[in-house]
């Protein structure tokens, strides 16, 4: 998935076998599998159903990156997994102090994207994001602000800090926007990178 190679037959075969073996997957296997299929936008609803069930069962063993990547994956493919989102929200709230800026931004983005109600999670993410805001990159600042505005979650301290940090980094926002437009116009050979760490 990292190199975005077109291998649909392979992804279909892996999905079938992974669905059969999913009970033997550990948290990293589950998160990486969901991330890979979401990254290439490969349709595998049966696999996503099975991974959601197993991930919900093992959610207490996930690390911050696994929680954030799993939420991101399911939001990206818009796969209905309410029980998984509830479980991830509970565990993420418990571990939020260990999240880095990318984990925080991706988690907020995921829950806002699927409009999944998780006020306690948004409260905790806002507190931690406010504490770490100086380490956020421009896209993480933008995604976080978008997420809170989208769900209309009250977080004035976070918005104040994001505004201050965005003002400080405004030159990088312009650079990122220009680079994005160049890629969209095909003037650059590099592909758009997601705000997500590769597992």
Short mmCIF file of C-alpha atoms in Angstrom, two decimals:
data_model
loop_
_atom_site.label_atom_id
_atom_site.label_comp_id
_atom_site.label_asym_id
_atom_site.label_seq_id
_atom_site.Cartn_x
_atom_site.Cartn_y
_atom_site.Cartn_z
CA UNK A 1 0.00 0.00 0.00
CA UNK A 2 2.91 2.35 0.68
CA UNK A 3 4.00 2.33 -2.97
CA UNK A 4 0.39 2.42 -4.23
CA UNK A 5 0.96 -0.44 -6.69
CA UNK A 6 -2.13 -1.49 -8.64
CA UNK A 7 -2.57 -5.10 -7.57
CA UNK A 8 -6.28 -5.60 -7.19
CA UNK A 9 -6.18 -9.37 -7.62
CA UNK A 10 -3.58 -9.62 -4.87
CA UNK A 11 -5.60 -7.38 -2.54
CA UNK A 12 -8.68 -9.51 -3.19
CA UNK A 13 -6.79 -12.70 -2.37
CA UNK A 14 -5.21 -11.23 0.75
CA UNK A 15 -8.60 -9.93 1.91
CA UNK A 16 -10.12 -13.39 1.58
CA UNK A 17 -7.32 -15.07 3.50
CA UNK A 18 -7.06 -12.29 6.10
CA UNK A 19 -10.79 -12.58 6.75
CA UNK A 20 -10.27 -16.28 7.44
CA UNK A 21 -7.28 -15.73 9.76
CA UNK A 22 -8.31 -12.45 11.42
CA UNK A 23 -8.75 -14.11 14.81
CA UNK A 24 -4.98 -14.68 14.86
CA UNK A 25 -4.11 -11.04 14.11
CA UNK A 26 -2.55 -8.87 16.79
CA UNK A 27 -3.38 -5.14 17.14
CA UNK A 28 -0.63 -4.03 14.78
CA UNK A 29 -1.74 -6.56 12.15
CA UNK A 30 -5.30 -5.27 12.40
CA UNK A 31 -4.35 -1.59 12.21
CA UNK A 32 -1.89 -2.14 9.35
CA UNK A 33 -4.41 -4.16 7.35
CA UNK A 34 -7.15 -1.55 7.70
CA UNK A 35 -4.66 1.21 6.88
CA UNK A 36 -3.42 -0.57 3.75
CA UNK A 37 -6.85 -1.21 2.27
CA UNK A 38 -8.04 2.31 3.08
CA UNK A 39 -4.90 3.87 1.60
CA UNK A 40 -5.45 2.22 -1.79
CA UNK A 41 -9.25 2.59 -1.49
CA UNK A 42 -9.70 -1.12 -2.13
CA UNK A 43 -13.26 -2.30 -1.54
CA UNK A 44 -13.22 -5.15 0.97
CA UNK A 45 -16.34 -4.86 3.15
CA UNK A 46 -16.15 -8.42 4.54
CA UNK A 47 -12.57 -7.83 5.64
CA UNK A 48 -13.43 -4.49 7.24
CA UNK A 49 -16.31 -6.14 9.09
CA UNK A 50 -14.05 -8.86 10.48
CA UNK A 51 -11.22 -6.48 11.35
CA UNK A 52 -13.70 -4.21 13.15
CA UNK A 53 -15.00 -7.09 15.25
CA UNK A 54 -11.52 -8.30 16.18
CA UNK A 55 -10.15 -4.80 16.74
CA UNK A 56 -13.04 -4.05 19.09
CA UNK A 57 -12.20 -7.20 21.05
CA UNK A 58 -8.48 -6.29 21.29
CA UNK A 59 -8.78 -2.51 21.52
CA UNK A 60 -7.26 -2.35 24.99
CA UNK A 61 -3.97 -3.63 23.53
CA UNK A 62 -3.72 -1.01 20.77
CA UNK A 63 -1.08 1.69 20.99
CA UNK A 64 -1.83 5.34 20.09
CA UNK A 65 -0.70 5.01 16.48
CA UNK A 66 -2.79 1.87 16.03
CA UNK A 67 -5.88 3.59 17.43
CA UNK A 68 -5.42 6.67 15.26
CA UNK A 69 -4.65 4.69 12.10
CA UNK A 70 -7.61 2.38 12.60
CA UNK A 71 -10.02 5.27 13.10
CA UNK A 72 -8.53 7.01 10.08
CA UNK A 73 -8.90 3.89 7.91
CA UNK A 74 -12.56 3.31 8.74
CA UNK A 75 -13.39 6.98 8.27
CA UNK A 76 -11.56 7.07 4.95
CA UNK A 77 -13.54 4.18 3.47
CA UNK A 78 -16.73 5.30 5.28
CA UNK A 79 -17.26 1.76 6.58
CA UNK A 80 -20.00 1.53 9.18
CA UNK A 81 -18.38 0.37 12.41
CA UNK A 82 -20.11 2.17 15.26
CA UNK A 83 -19.08 -0.33 17.92
CA UNK A 84 -15.44 -0.06 16.85
CA UNK A 85 -15.57 3.74 16.93
CA UNK A 86 -17.09 3.62 20.42
CA UNK A 87 -14.34 1.27 21.63
CA UNK A 88 -11.55 3.27 20.01
CA UNK A 89 -12.93 6.48 21.50
CA UNK A 90 -12.90 4.99 25.00
CA UNK A 91 -9.35 3.64 24.65
CA UNK A 92 -8.05 6.76 22.92
CA UNK A 93 -9.44 8.89 25.74
CA UNK A 94 -7.49 6.72 28.19
CA UNK A 95 -4.24 6.94 26.18
CA UNK A 96 -4.53 10.47 24.80
CA UNK A 97 -1.57 11.72 26.80
CA UNK A 98 0.64 9.44 24.70
CA UNK A 99 -0.70 10.70 21.36
CA UNK A 100 1.56 12.81 19.17
CA UNK A 101 0.24 15.68 16.99
CA UNK A 102 -0.40 13.42 14.03
CA UNK A 103 -2.33 10.91 16.15
CA UNK A 104 -4.42 13.74 17.61
CA UNK A 105 -5.18 15.35 14.25
CA UNK A 106 -5.98 12.06 12.53
CA UNK A 107 -8.25 10.94 15.34
CA UNK A 108 -10.19 14.20 15.43
CA UNK A 109 -10.45 14.17 11.62
CA UNK A 110 -11.74 10.57 11.59
CA UNK A 111 -14.49 11.11 14.16
CA UNK A 112 -15.59 14.35 12.52
CA UNK A 113 -15.61 12.74 9.08
CA UNK A 114 -18.01 9.99 10.11
CA UNK A 115 -19.89 12.32 12.49
CA UNK A 116 -19.47 9.80 15.31
CA UNK A 117 -20.55 11.27 18.63
CA UNK A 118 -17.61 11.19 21.05
CA UNK A 119 -17.67 14.32 23.23
CA UNK A 120 -15.35 12.93 25.92
CA UNK A 121 -12.77 12.06 23.26
CA UNK A 122 -13.01 15.51 21.69
CA UNK A 123 -12.59 17.11 25.12
CA UNK A 124 -9.42 15.08 25.81
CA UNK A 125 -7.99 15.59 22.34
CA UNK A 126 -8.59 19.34 22.64
CA UNK A 127 -6.71 19.47 25.94
CA UNK A 128 -3.77 17.46 24.64
CA UNK A 129 -3.69 19.25 21.28
CA UNK A 130 -3.61 22.60 23.08
CA UNK A 131 -0.63 21.38 25.09
CA UNK A 132 1.25 20.16 22.00
CA UNK A 133 0.09 22.75 19.48
CA UNK A 134 3.60 24.13 18.92
CA UNK A 135 4.59 20.77 17.43
CA UNK A 136 1.71 20.60 14.94
CA UNK A 137 2.41 20.86 11.22
CA UNK A 138 0.22 23.12 9.06
CA UNK A 139 -1.99 20.31 7.78
CA UNK A 140 -2.45 18.95 11.29
CA UNK A 141 -3.52 22.39 12.49
CA UNK A 142 -5.95 22.72 9.59
CA UNK A 143 -7.38 19.21 10.01
CA UNK A 144 -7.86 19.69 13.74
CA UNK A 145 -9.61 23.03 13.32
CA UNK A 146 -11.79 21.54 10.58
CA UNK A 147 -12.74 18.58 12.78
CA UNK A 148 -13.84 20.70 15.75
CA UNK A 149 -15.72 23.13 13.53
CA UNK A 150 -17.44 20.26 11.72
CA UNK A 151 -18.78 18.63 14.88
CA UNK A 152 -19.34 22.04 16.50
CA UNK A 153 -17.49 20.95 19.61
CA UNK A 154 -16.83 23.81 22.01
CA UNK A 155 -13.07 24.17 22.41
CA UNK A 156 -12.21 27.90 22.67
CA UNK A 157 -8.76 27.34 24.20
CA UNK A 158 -7.84 24.97 21.38
CA UNK A 159 -9.07 27.38 18.69
CA UNK A 160 -7.11 30.22 20.28
CA UNK A 161 -3.93 28.15 20.34
CA UNK A 162 -4.43 26.87 16.80
CA UNK A 163 -5.01 30.41 15.57
CA UNK A 164 -1.82 31.62 17.24
CA UNK A 165 0.25 28.73 15.90
CA UNK A 166 -1.28 28.96 12.42
CA UNK A 167 -0.38 32.66 12.35
CA UNK A 168 3.19 31.79 13.27
CA UNK A 169 3.36 29.12 10.56
CA UNK A 170 1.39 31.00 7.91
CA UNK A 171 4.29 30.94 5.45
CA UNK A 172 4.27 27.14 5.56
CA UNK A 173 0.53 27.08 4.94
CA UNK A 174 1.10 29.02 1.71
CA UNK A 175 3.89 26.63 0.72
CA UNK A 176 1.73 23.57 1.39
CA UNK A 177 -1.18 25.04 -0.55
CA UNK A 178 1.04 25.82 -3.53
CA UNK A 179 2.58 22.35 -3.51
CA UNK A 180 -0.88 20.79 -3.33
CA UNK A 181 -2.08 22.83 -6.32
CA UNK A 182 1.01 21.88 -8.33
CA UNK A 183 0.39 18.19 -7.67
CA UNK A 184 -3.27 18.56 -8.64
CA UNK A 185 -2.21 20.19 -11.90
CA UNK A 186 0.27 17.41 -12.60
CA UNK A 187 3.34 19.65 -12.38
CA UNK A 188 5.01 17.45 -9.83
CA UNK A 189 5.67 13.74 -9.98
CA UNK A 190 5.26 13.25 -6.25
CA UNK A 191 1.94 11.99 -4.90
CA UNK A 192 -0.04 13.73 -2.22
CA UNK A 193 0.95 12.46 1.20
CA UNK A 194 -1.68 11.77 3.82
CA UNK A 195 -1.41 13.13 7.33
CA UNK A 196 -0.67 9.64 8.51
CA UNK A 197 2.43 7.78 9.59
CA UNK A 198 3.09 4.61 7.66
CA UNK A 199 2.76 1.68 10.06
#
